[in-house]
Amino acid sequence: MSAPHDPEPSVGLSVVAIMRNESLNLPGLIANLRGWVDELVLVDDGSDDDSTEIARGAGEWVRVVHRRKDDREGFAGLRNSGLDVATGSWILHMDCDERVSPELAQEIREGIRDTELNGFRYRRANLFLHRPMRHGGWDRWNRPQIARRGAHRFEGNLHERCVIDGGEDAIGQLVNPMLHLNDKSYLKRIAKSAQYVEMEAKRIEAAGRPITGLKLLARPVREFLKRYLLQRGFLDGVPGFIAASHSASATFRAYAIVWDRQNRIDRARIEDDMRSRWADFLSRKSPADEQ
């Protein structure tokens, strides 16, 4: 997807995105934004591929900030790190696998020019396994991800949200959606979900409630039924079924992690028991056995 051709200079627009091993997505992101935004700030959460080299090779308009995600601030801390160094009067917060259409770019440019609002929300056109997902909760994303610098911050460890000065009265609505490519394969989806499951487990654990066998059964089933039936994921065909099942599986894994932590048996106890059994066995051996 190419950036829209517009000879007018942009009005102080920065893009902030989090990256961690994004060598697949970075070239497309950079190409998508080049020429119509003033600055791209990439917050690197410990990439060990060539993401940093790709970013630095794109020119001076791309800046890299190194910041590792911590348990206290999570993804909000990463977003705010980029926000703190961005220089644009307006900041668009993206993921590396998102792309701006020419129509959305034009709408953003026009929206932030001479407005008294502090931010704008927009919807996503989500792809899953490179197929459009119009149901199953994928269609419900509509958040303010572009805001005036100095008038917003992010909060939330896992599902970070943009808090804009003035609240809803200071937020406008854009019409054109952001394209969200998501993962290149289901195998990549499974690998990426591991860190989200761990963060969700910490959130569940922090509530301090015991995890019972009933919860281990009911919560994943409820998640599947919500995604597949209530939110009509079945209308997206096989991808809708896979997505609902994946969400239910992630829910199960998060609750199973917490159950394990609440009911864990220390391995040292098993080792001690085995040593004790061997000591008892050897003490009962007869001289004839030894011969």
GROMACS .gro file of C-alpha atoms in nm:
model
  291
    1MET     CA    1   0.000   0.000   0.000
    2SER     CA    2   0.153   0.333  -0.101
    3ALA     CA    3   0.125   0.660   0.087
    4PRO     CA    4  -0.109   0.921  -0.062
    5HIS     CA    5   0.053   1.185  -0.282
    6ASP     CA    6   0.000   1.527  -0.130
    7PRO     CA    7   0.240   1.818  -0.192
    8GLU     CA    8   0.130   2.003   0.121
    9PRO     CA    9   0.356   1.967   0.429
   10SER     CA   10   0.207   1.773   0.718
   11VAL     CA   11   0.102   1.967   1.027
   12GLY     CA   12   0.341   1.835   1.290
   13LEU     CA   13   0.233   1.469   1.287
   14SER     CA   14   0.438   1.198   1.459
   15VAL     CA   15   0.370   0.825   1.461
   16VAL     CA   16   0.469   0.616   1.765
   17ALA     CA   17   0.484   0.237   1.739
   18ILE     CA   18   0.617  -0.044   1.961
   19MET     CA   19   0.849  -0.295   1.803
   20ARG     CA   20   1.000  -0.625   1.905
   21ASN     CA   21   1.146  -0.840   1.629
   22GLU     CA   22   0.941  -0.666   1.363
   23SER     CA   23   1.170  -0.719   1.065
   24LEU     CA   24   0.874  -0.859   0.870
   25ASN     CA   25   0.648  -0.560   0.932
   26LEU     CA   26   0.887  -0.264   0.950
   27PRO     CA   27   0.959  -0.218   0.578
   28GLY     CA   28   0.588  -0.200   0.502
   29LEU     CA   29   0.520   0.036   0.792
   30ILE     CA   30   0.801   0.271   0.689
   31ALA     CA   31   0.690   0.270   0.325
   32ASN     CA   32   0.330   0.333   0.432
   33LEU     CA   33   0.418   0.642   0.638
   34ARG     CA   34   0.702   0.793   0.438
   35GLY     CA   35   0.621   1.126   0.281
   36TRP     CA   36   0.312   1.225   0.478
   37VAL     CA   37   0.418   1.212   0.843
   38ASP     CA   38   0.700   1.415   0.995
   39GLU     CA   39   0.843   1.155   1.226
   40LEU     CA   40   0.826   0.786   1.314
   41VAL     CA   41   0.927   0.694   1.670
   42LEU     CA   42   0.984   0.322   1.728
   43VAL     CA   43   0.999   0.200   2.088
   44ASP     CA   44   1.218  -0.111   2.083
   45ASP     CA   45   1.126  -0.370   2.346
   46GLY     CA   46   1.446  -0.574   2.317
   47SER     CA   47   1.452  -0.684   1.952
   48ASP     CA   48   1.721  -0.940   1.871
   49ASP     CA   49   1.664  -0.950   1.495
   50ASP     CA   50   1.756  -0.675   1.247
   51SER     CA   51   1.462  -0.447   1.332
   52THR     CA   52   1.688  -0.172   1.465
   53GLU     CA   53   1.908  -0.182   1.155
   54ILE     CA   54   1.602  -0.158   0.928
   55ALA     CA   55   1.473   0.141   1.126
   56ARG     CA   56   1.803   0.326   1.123
   57GLY     CA   57   1.845   0.262   0.753
   58ALA     CA   58   1.520   0.444   0.679
   59GLY     CA   59   1.665   0.790   0.741
   60GLU     CA   60   1.666   1.057   1.009
   61TRP     CA   61   1.288   1.087   1.021
   62VAL     CA   62   1.280   0.747   1.196
   63ARG     CA   63   1.394   0.747   1.560
   64VAL     CA   64   1.448   0.444   1.784
   65VAL     CA   65   1.391   0.451   2.162
   66HIS     CA   66   1.509   0.150   2.363
   67ARG     CA   67   1.278   0.060   2.653
   68ARG     CA   68   1.198  -0.283   2.794
   69LYS     CA   69   0.844  -0.361   2.904
   70ASP     CA   70   0.812  -0.403   3.280
   71ASP     CA   71   0.544  -0.566   3.495
   72ARG     CA   72   0.428  -0.239   3.648
   73GLU     CA   73   0.357  -0.022   3.342
   74GLY     CA   74   0.344  -0.287   3.069
   75PHE     CA   75   0.247  -0.172   2.723
   76ALA     CA   76   0.130   0.167   2.849
   77GLY     CA   77   0.485   0.237   2.964
   78LEU     CA   78   0.618   0.158   2.618
   79ARG     CA   79   0.363   0.384   2.450
   80ASN     CA   80   0.438   0.668   2.691
   81SER     CA   81   0.813   0.633   2.629
   82GLY     CA   82   0.756   0.709   2.264
   83LEU     CA   83   0.511   0.984   2.347
   84ASP     CA   84   0.770   1.154   2.569
   85VAL     CA   85   1.021   1.196   2.285
   86ALA     CA   86   0.787   1.257   1.990
   87THR     CA   87   0.804   1.612   1.859
   88GLY     CA   88   0.486   1.639   1.651
   89SER     CA   89   0.199   1.852   1.771
   90TRP     CA   90  -0.021   1.549   1.702
   91ILE     CA   91   0.071   1.184   1.759
   92LEU     CA   92  -0.076   0.878   1.591
   93HIS     CA   93  -0.018   0.558   1.787
   94MET     CA   94   0.010   0.246   1.572
   95ASP     CA   95   0.124  -0.115   1.576
   96CYS     CA   96   0.393  -0.222   1.331
   97ASP     CA   97   0.144  -0.446   1.151
   98GLU     CA   98  -0.104  -0.164   1.088
   99ARG     CA   99  -0.134   0.031   0.763
  100VAL     CA  100  -0.297   0.365   0.685
  101SER     CA  101  -0.506   0.390   0.369
  102PRO     CA  102  -0.481   0.705   0.155
  103GLU     CA  103  -0.837   0.789   0.258
  104LEU     CA  104  -0.760   0.762   0.629
  105ALA     CA  105  -0.438   0.960   0.589
  106GLN     CA  106  -0.626   1.242   0.419
  107GLU     CA  107  -0.896   1.232   0.687
  108ILE     CA  108  -0.632   1.251   0.962
  109ARG     CA  109  -0.455   1.542   0.797
  110GLU     CA  110  -0.779   1.734   0.755
  111GLY     CA  111  -0.905   1.642   1.101
  112ILE     CA  112  -0.607   1.768   1.299
  113ARG     CA  113  -0.590   2.096   1.109
  114ASP     CA  114  -0.759   2.384   1.294
  115THR     CA  115  -0.954   2.174   1.543
  116GLU     CA  116  -1.030   2.233   1.910
  117LEU     CA  117  -1.054   1.861   1.977
  118ASN     CA  118  -0.775   1.679   2.161
  119GLY     CA  119  -0.807   1.344   1.989
  120PHE     CA  120  -0.980   1.119   1.738
  121ARG     CA  121  -1.093   0.759   1.748
  122TYR     CA  122  -1.103   0.526   1.450
  123ARG     CA  123  -1.200   0.168   1.372
  124ARG     CA  124  -0.989  -0.119   1.248
  125ALA     CA  125  -1.033  -0.337   0.943
  126ASN     CA  126  -0.889  -0.654   1.096
  127LEU     CA  127  -0.737  -0.944   0.906
  128PHE     CA  128  -0.693  -1.291   1.056
  129LEU     CA  129  -0.493  -1.542   0.854
  130HIS     CA  130  -0.497  -1.266   0.589
  131ARG     CA  131  -0.875  -1.273   0.566
  132PRO     CA  132  -1.113  -0.991   0.667
  133MET     CA  133  -1.286  -1.051   1.000
  134ARG     CA  134  -1.616  -0.868   1.029
  135HIS     CA  135  -1.762  -1.044   1.333
  136GLY     CA  136  -1.660  -1.229   1.649
  137GLY     CA  137  -1.557  -0.911   1.831
  138TRP     CA  138  -1.306  -0.808   1.564
  139ASP     CA  139  -1.550  -0.542   1.448
  140ARG     CA  140  -1.588  -0.376   1.789
  141TRP     CA  141  -1.250  -0.206   1.811
  142ASN     CA  142  -1.299   0.173   1.802
  143ARG     CA  143  -1.046   0.364   2.010
  144PRO     CA  144  -0.883   0.706   2.024
  145GLN     CA  145  -0.530   0.640   1.901
  146ILE     CA  146  -0.448   0.984   1.761
  147ALA     CA  147  -0.423   1.277   2.001
  148ARG     CA  148  -0.270   1.615   2.061
  149ARG     CA  149   0.075   1.605   2.221
  150GLY     CA  150   0.059   1.708   2.586
  151ALA     CA  151  -0.311   1.621   2.609
  152HIS     CA  152  -0.299   1.243   2.647
  153ARG     CA  153  -0.125   0.950   2.816
  154PHE     CA  154  -0.163   0.574   2.813
  155GLU     CA  155  -0.279   0.361   3.105
  156GLY     CA  156  -0.305  -0.016   3.146
  157ASN     CA  157  -0.052  -0.296   3.167
  158LEU     CA  158  -0.197  -0.534   2.909
  159HIS     CA  159  -0.485  -0.371   2.720
  160GLU     CA  160  -0.347  -0.019   2.727
  161ARG     CA  161  -0.586   0.266   2.662
  162CYS     CA  162  -0.532   0.626   2.560
  163VAL     CA  163  -0.665   0.875   2.816
  164ILE     CA  164  -0.732   1.212   2.653
  165ASP     CA  165  -0.778   1.543   2.833
  166GLY     CA  166  -1.139   1.655   2.820
  167GLY     CA  167  -1.280   1.303   2.790
  168GLU     CA  168  -1.538   1.207   2.530
  169ASP     CA  169  -1.636   1.569   2.458
  170ALA     CA  170  -1.282   1.632   2.330
  171ILE     CA  171  -1.266   1.324   2.102
  172GLY     CA  172  -1.383   1.312   1.741
  173GLN     CA  173  -1.469   1.011   1.524
  174LEU     CA  174  -1.291   0.926   1.199
  175VAL     CA  175  -1.480   0.738   0.929
  176ASN     CA  176  -1.211   0.543   0.744
  177PRO     CA  177  -1.065   0.237   0.923
  178MET     CA  178  -0.704   0.144   0.993
  179LEU     CA  179  -0.596  -0.182   0.826
  180HIS     CA  180  -0.463  -0.430   1.082
  181LEU     CA  181  -0.271  -0.711   0.916
  182ASN     CA  182  -0.210  -0.919   1.231
  183ASP     CA  183   0.006  -1.232   1.210
  184LYS     CA  184   0.138  -1.388   0.891
  185SER     CA  185   0.036  -1.740   1.004
  186TYR     CA  186  -0.150  -1.917   1.282
  187LEU     CA  187   0.179  -2.056   1.410
  188LYS     CA  188   0.299  -1.698   1.465
  189ARG     CA  189  -0.029  -1.619   1.636
  190ILE     CA  190   0.026  -1.900   1.885
  191ALA     CA  191   0.382  -1.786   1.957
  192LYS     CA  192   0.279  -1.424   2.011
  193SER     CA  193  -0.011  -1.515   2.239
  194ALA     CA  194   0.225  -1.662   2.500
  195GLN     CA  195   0.324  -1.324   2.642
  196TYR     CA  196  -0.037  -1.202   2.644
  197VAL     CA  197  -0.150  -1.517   2.826
  198GLU     CA  198   0.116  -1.462   3.094
  199MET     CA  199   0.009  -1.100   3.141
  200GLU     CA  200  -0.356  -1.203   3.160
  201ALA     CA  201  -0.265  -1.466   3.418
  202LYS     CA  202  -0.101  -1.199   3.634
  203ARG     CA  203  -0.417  -0.989   3.609
  204ILE     CA  204  -0.633  -1.285   3.717
  205GLU     CA  205  -0.389  -1.370   3.996
  206ALA     CA  206  -0.393  -1.013   4.126
  207ALA     CA  207  -0.768  -1.044   4.192
  208GLY     CA  208  -0.683  -1.296   4.464
  209ARG     CA  209  -0.971  -1.534   4.394
  210PRO     CA  210  -0.920  -1.912   4.400
  211ILE     CA  211  -0.939  -2.084   4.063
  212THR     CA  212  -1.167  -2.385   4.076
  213GLY     CA  213  -1.217  -2.668   3.831
  214LEU     CA  214  -1.551  -2.514   3.738
  215LYS     CA  215  -1.383  -2.188   3.638
  216LEU     CA  216  -1.128  -2.379   3.431
  217LEU     CA  217  -1.419  -2.526   3.236
  218ALA     CA  218  -1.667  -2.239   3.233
  219ARG     CA  219  -1.447  -1.941   3.143
  220PRO     CA  220  -1.309  -2.085   2.817
  221VAL     CA  221  -1.653  -2.215   2.714
  222ARG     CA  222  -1.805  -1.874   2.783
  223GLU     CA  223  -1.531  -1.705   2.579
  224PHE     CA  224  -1.591  -1.935   2.283
  225LEU     CA  225  -1.968  -1.890   2.291
  226LYS     CA  226  -1.931  -1.514   2.316
  227ARG     CA  227  -1.695  -1.492   2.018
  228TYR     CA  228  -1.855  -1.754   1.798
  229LEU     CA  229  -2.227  -1.720   1.870
  230LEU     CA  230  -2.307  -1.395   2.051
  231GLN     CA  231  -2.067  -1.187   1.840
  232ARG     CA  232  -2.149  -1.396   1.531
  233GLY     CA  233  -1.802  -1.520   1.457
  234PHE     CA  234  -1.960  -1.810   1.268
  235LEU     CA  235  -2.036  -1.566   0.986
  236ASP     CA  236  -1.662  -1.545   0.916
  237GLY     CA  237  -1.650  -1.916   0.831
  238VAL     CA  238  -1.356  -2.136   0.926
  239PRO     CA  239  -1.135  -1.840   1.026
  240GLY     CA  240  -1.411  -1.731   1.264
  241PHE     CA  241  -1.415  -2.075   1.424
  242ILE     CA  242  -1.035  -2.082   1.455
  243ALA     CA  243  -1.030  -1.732   1.607
  244ALA     CA  244  -1.300  -1.814   1.865
  245SER     CA  245  -1.127  -2.140   1.955
  246HIS     CA  246  -0.794  -1.960   1.989
  247SER     CA  247  -0.945  -1.702   2.221
  248ALA     CA  248  -1.103  -1.976   2.433
  249SER     CA  249  -0.772  -2.164   2.444
  250ALA     CA  250  -0.587  -1.851   2.558
  251THR     CA  251  -0.845  -1.800   2.832
  252PHE     CA  252  -0.801  -2.160   2.947
  253ARG     CA  253  -0.422  -2.128   2.953
  254ALA     CA  254  -0.435  -1.808   3.158
  255TYR     CA  255  -0.665  -1.963   3.420
  256ALA     CA  256  -0.464  -2.287   3.418
  257ILE     CA  257  -0.146  -2.091   3.491
  258VAL     CA  258  -0.309  -1.929   3.792
  259TRP     CA  259  -0.456  -2.261   3.913
  260ASP     CA  260  -0.110  -2.414   3.893
  261ARG     CA  261   0.042  -2.131   4.093
  262GLN     CA  262  -0.228  -2.154   4.357
  263ASN     CA  263  -0.204  -2.532   4.388
  264ARG     CA  264   0.154  -2.602   4.293
  265ILE     CA  265   0.341  -2.888   4.457
  266ASP     CA  266   0.707  -2.805   4.502
  267ARG     CA  267   0.933  -3.037   4.305
  268ALA     CA  268   1.170  -3.047   4.604
  269ARG     CA  269   0.900  -3.232   4.796
  270ILE     CA  270   0.892  -3.504   4.532
  271GLU     CA  271   1.272  -3.528   4.527
  272ASP     CA  272   1.282  -3.548   4.909
  273ASP     CA  273   1.018  -3.817   4.907
  274MET     CA  274   1.215  -4.020   4.652
  275ARG     CA  275   1.536  -3.988   4.856
  276SER     CA  276   1.345  -4.094   5.167
  277ARG     CA  277   1.204  -4.399   4.990
  278TRP     CA  278   1.549  -4.500   4.870
  279ALA     CA  279   1.696  -4.453   5.219
  280ASP     CA  280   1.417  -4.666   5.364
  281PHE     CA  281   1.465  -4.931   5.095
  282LEU     CA  282   1.839  -4.954   5.152
  283SER     CA  283   1.799  -4.970   5.529
  284ARG     CA  284   1.571  -5.273   5.493
  285LYS     CA  285   1.797  -5.471   5.262
  286SER     CA  286   1.912  -5.799   5.414
  287PRO     CA  287   2.276  -5.921   5.402
  288ALA     CA  288   2.160  -6.189   5.159
  289ASP     CA  289   2.029  -5.923   4.926
  290GLU     CA  290   2.369  -5.751   4.936
  291GLN     CA  291   2.542  -6.080   4.845
   0.00000   0.00000   0.00000
